[in-house]
Short mmCIF file of C-alpha atoms in Angstrom, two decimals:
data_model
loop_
_atom_site.label_atom_id
_atom_site.label_comp_id
_atom_site.label_asym_id
_atom_site.label_seq_id
_atom_site.Cartn_x
_atom_site.Cartn_y
_atom_site.Cartn_z
CA MET A 1 105.12 118.83 108.37
CA PHE A 2 107.70 116.16 108.78
CA LYS A 3 105.05 114.08 106.97
CA HIS A 4 105.28 116.10 103.79
CA ILE A 5 109.22 116.16 103.87
CA LYS A 6 109.03 112.29 103.93
CA THR A 7 106.69 112.60 100.79
CA LEU A 8 108.84 114.90 98.87
CA PHE A 9 111.74 112.67 99.27
CA LEU A 10 109.93 109.58 98.46
CA LEU A 11 108.29 111.02 95.24
CA ALA A 12 111.47 112.29 94.36
CA ALA A 13 113.03 108.80 94.26
CA VAL A 14 110.03 107.28 92.52
CA PHE A 15 110.23 109.72 89.76
CA GLY A 16 113.93 108.78 89.17
CA LEU A 17 112.45 105.72 87.33
CA ALA A 18 112.93 107.42 83.83
CA SER A 19 116.53 108.04 84.57
CA CYS A 20 117.73 104.59 85.39
CA ALA A 21 120.63 103.20 83.62
CA SER A 22 118.55 100.68 81.81
CA PRO A 23 115.56 102.29 79.99
CA ARG A 24 112.29 101.27 80.89
CA GLN A 25 108.97 101.24 78.74
CA ALA A 26 105.74 102.01 80.42
CA ASN A 27 102.85 99.39 80.62
CA ILE A 28 99.73 100.56 78.92
CA ASP A 29 96.41 99.54 78.90
CA TYR A 30 93.18 101.24 77.36
CA ASP A 31 89.59 100.61 76.35
CA ARG A 32 90.02 100.12 72.33
CA THR A 33 86.43 100.54 71.70
CA VAL A 34 86.78 104.38 73.07
CA ASP A 35 87.23 107.21 70.42
CA PHE A 36 89.58 109.42 72.05
CA SER A 37 88.90 112.16 69.63
CA GLN A 38 85.48 112.72 71.31
CA TYR A 39 87.22 114.28 74.38
CA GLN A 40 88.21 117.96 74.59
CA THR A 41 88.70 118.69 78.04
CA PHE A 42 90.30 117.38 81.17
CA ALA A 43 91.05 118.21 84.77
CA PHE A 44 92.33 116.34 87.94
CA TYR A 45 90.55 113.87 89.96
CA GLN A 46 89.68 115.29 93.45
CA GLU A 47 89.25 113.02 96.29
CA ALA A 48 86.35 113.48 98.40
CA THR A 49 87.13 116.11 101.11
CA ALA A 50 86.90 114.68 104.73
CA THR A 51 83.93 115.79 106.82
CA PRO A 52 85.26 117.76 109.97
CA ALA A 53 84.44 116.04 113.45
CA ALA A 54 81.51 117.19 115.59
CA ASP A 55 84.06 119.24 117.74
CA ASN A 56 85.02 120.97 114.40
CA THR A 57 88.48 119.46 114.27
CA PRO A 58 90.23 120.33 111.09
CA ALA A 59 90.82 117.64 108.63
CA GLU A 60 94.37 116.49 108.29
CA LYS A 61 94.57 117.02 104.66
CA PRO A 62 96.49 120.56 103.79
CA ALA A 63 94.54 122.98 101.77
CA TYR A 64 97.49 123.21 99.40
CA ASP A 65 99.43 121.15 97.01
CA PRO A 66 102.99 119.99 98.02
CA LEU A 67 105.76 121.09 95.71
CA LEU A 68 105.98 117.57 94.03
CA ASP A 69 102.23 117.50 93.48
CA GLN A 70 102.58 120.67 91.64
CA HIS A 71 105.31 119.57 89.54
CA PHE A 72 103.46 116.31 88.60
CA LYS A 73 100.29 118.13 87.64
CA ALA A 74 102.33 120.73 85.47
CA ALA A 75 104.03 117.64 83.81
CA ILE A 76 100.80 115.82 83.11
CA THR A 77 99.14 119.00 81.96
CA ARG A 78 101.92 119.55 79.44
CA GLU A 79 101.41 116.13 77.99
CA MET A 80 97.73 116.22 77.87
CA THR A 81 97.75 119.82 76.24
CA ALA A 82 100.32 118.53 73.73
CA LEU A 83 97.59 115.90 72.72
CA GLY A 84 95.11 118.61 72.05
CA TYR A 85 93.22 118.44 75.35
CA ARG A 86 92.40 121.76 77.37
CA LEU A 87 92.31 122.02 81.17
CA ASP A 88 88.76 122.85 82.28
CA GLU A 89 88.10 122.35 85.91
CA THR A 90 84.32 123.36 85.58
CA ALA A 91 83.13 120.66 83.12
CA PRO A 92 85.82 118.45 82.13
CA GLN A 93 85.27 115.16 79.97
CA LEU A 94 88.23 113.53 81.25
CA LEU A 95 89.80 113.25 84.85
CA VAL A 96 93.46 112.40 85.41
CA ASN A 97 94.49 110.73 88.54
CA TYR A 98 97.88 109.67 89.74
CA GLN A 99 99.22 107.42 92.34
CA THR A 100 102.66 105.99 93.52
CA ASN A 101 103.69 102.77 95.05
CA VAL A 102 106.79 101.73 96.92
CA GLU A 103 107.59 97.98 97.26
CA ASN A 104 110.31 96.71 99.75
CA ARG A 105 112.14 93.75 98.10
CA GLU A 106 114.80 91.50 99.10
CA ASP A 107 117.24 89.34 96.70
CA VAL A 108 118.67 86.51 98.39
CA ARG A 109 121.57 84.93 96.16
CA SER A 110 123.22 81.83 96.83
CA SER A 111 124.90 80.67 93.49
CA PRO A 112 123.50 79.22 91.31
CA PHE A 113 120.11 80.13 92.73
CA SER A 114 118.44 83.30 93.70
CA ILE A 115 114.94 84.26 95.15
CA ASN A 116 113.13 87.53 95.42
CA ALA A 117 110.47 88.56 98.07
CA GLY A 118 108.70 91.95 98.36
CA TYR A 119 106.07 93.79 100.27
CA GLY A 120 104.43 97.30 99.69
CA TYR A 121 101.29 99.56 99.52
CA PHE A 122 99.91 102.48 97.63
CA GLY A 123 100.34 105.98 98.81
CA ARG A 124 102.04 109.09 98.86
CA ASN A 125 103.36 109.07 102.65
CA SER A 126 105.77 106.37 103.02
CA ALA A 127 108.86 105.69 105.07
CA PHE A 128 111.93 105.63 103.03
CA SER A 129 115.22 103.82 103.62
CA PHE A 130 118.26 102.76 101.24
CA GLY A 131 118.85 99.34 100.39
CA PHE A 132 122.10 97.61 101.65
CA PRO A 133 123.76 94.22 101.39
CA LEU A 134 123.94 91.55 103.91
CA PHE A 135 126.46 88.86 103.90
CA GLY A 136 126.61 85.53 105.80
CA GLY A 137 126.94 81.85 105.34
CA GLY A 138 127.79 82.18 101.74
CA VAL A 139 124.42 83.94 101.08
CA GLU A 140 124.11 87.52 100.01
CA LYS A 141 121.03 89.52 100.67
CA VAL A 142 120.25 92.90 99.20
CA ASN A 143 117.37 95.04 100.26
CA TYR A 144 116.01 97.78 97.76
CA LYS A 145 112.83 99.51 96.85
CA VAL A 146 110.89 99.47 93.69
CA GLY A 147 108.63 102.48 92.61
CA THR A 148 105.69 102.36 90.66
CA ILE A 149 104.05 105.54 89.10
CA LEU A 150 100.40 104.78 87.88
CA ILE A 151 98.32 107.38 85.89
CA ASP A 152 94.38 106.64 85.13
CA VAL A 153 92.50 108.80 82.59
CA ILE A 154 88.77 108.43 83.62
CA ASP A 155 85.65 109.21 81.24
CA THR A 156 83.73 111.78 83.65
CA ASN A 157 80.19 110.83 82.37
CA ALA A 158 80.81 107.15 82.22
CA LYS A 159 83.05 107.12 85.58
CA ARG A 160 85.20 104.51 84.24
CA VAL A 161 88.98 104.35 83.40
CA VAL A 162 89.55 104.56 79.42
CA TRP A 163 93.32 104.67 79.64
CA GLN A 164 96.03 103.61 82.17
CA GLY A 165 99.66 103.96 82.24
CA VAL A 166 102.18 102.20 84.80
CA LEU A 167 105.91 102.92 85.01
CA GLU A 168 107.87 100.48 87.32
CA GLY A 169 111.64 100.48 88.26
CA ARG A 170 114.33 100.21 90.95
CA LEU A 171 114.29 103.62 92.97
CA SER A 172 117.20 106.08 92.25
CA ASN A 173 118.61 108.67 94.56
CA LYS A 174 120.03 110.63 91.53
CA ALA A 175 116.51 112.26 90.89
CA MET A 176 116.43 113.79 94.40
CA GLN A 177 118.94 116.40 93.06
CA ASN A 178 116.52 117.71 90.43
CA PRO A 179 112.93 116.00 91.38
CA GLN A 180 111.14 118.17 88.77
CA GLN A 181 113.04 117.11 85.76
CA ALA A 182 112.63 113.44 86.93
CA ILE A 183 108.93 114.09 87.18
CA ASN A 184 108.75 115.56 83.61
CA ASP A 185 110.88 112.59 82.14
CA SER A 186 108.71 109.90 83.83
CA VAL A 187 105.43 111.37 82.83
CA ALA A 188 106.51 111.89 79.20
CA LEU A 189 107.54 108.49 79.15
CA ILE A 190 104.40 107.08 80.19
CA TYR A 191 102.57 109.41 77.79
CA GLN A 192 104.50 108.06 74.70
CA ARG A 193 102.07 105.46 74.42
CA TYR A 194 98.94 107.39 74.69
CA PRO A 195 96.45 106.96 71.88
CA THR A 196 96.91 109.72 69.23
CA ARG A 197 94.08 112.12 69.00
CA LEU A 198 92.40 111.77 65.58
CA THR A 199 91.48 115.37 65.47
CA GLN A 200 92.91 118.48 67.31
CA THR A 201 91.06 121.40 69.00
CA PRO A 202 91.26 124.46 66.93
#
């Protein structure tokens, strides 16, 4: 249970990217040879279910979606539907996958020079801590976290990514007060640069 609580707070901070003081633009890459009007349906990518051990020990993955996962899927569904796609979990032509990344970074400032270093990993379960400045010897050290949201759109038949959107920014605590709105804003910002459908589903 505590693992899921940590996940909720972490994702809430990550989705605060869209509400940063300085607006950011998502980085987009897609296959320009693909005609996106050929697709009509989508669903969410499902990771392979872990096989229970011989002693029938249940898998660790819960049989439900945490609240923020539900918010995330609702936001993506809203954007995909606005583009003319229809949610179809039976035979989707597109699969949507999303990931988050949290990277620990440190700024070391000693006028007139500054350096930056960081480390991190992808995943939804990560430790979360707030950055703080350290002073000493005329050098200022500031530790902070940078969050990244990655959305992949996959051609189901071809089994390859046809569109990818990435949003990165320094984590904000403000989003924790209203994580659902922060998720909506961040996902909408990423989808602003999705290729426009040439035709709409009747």
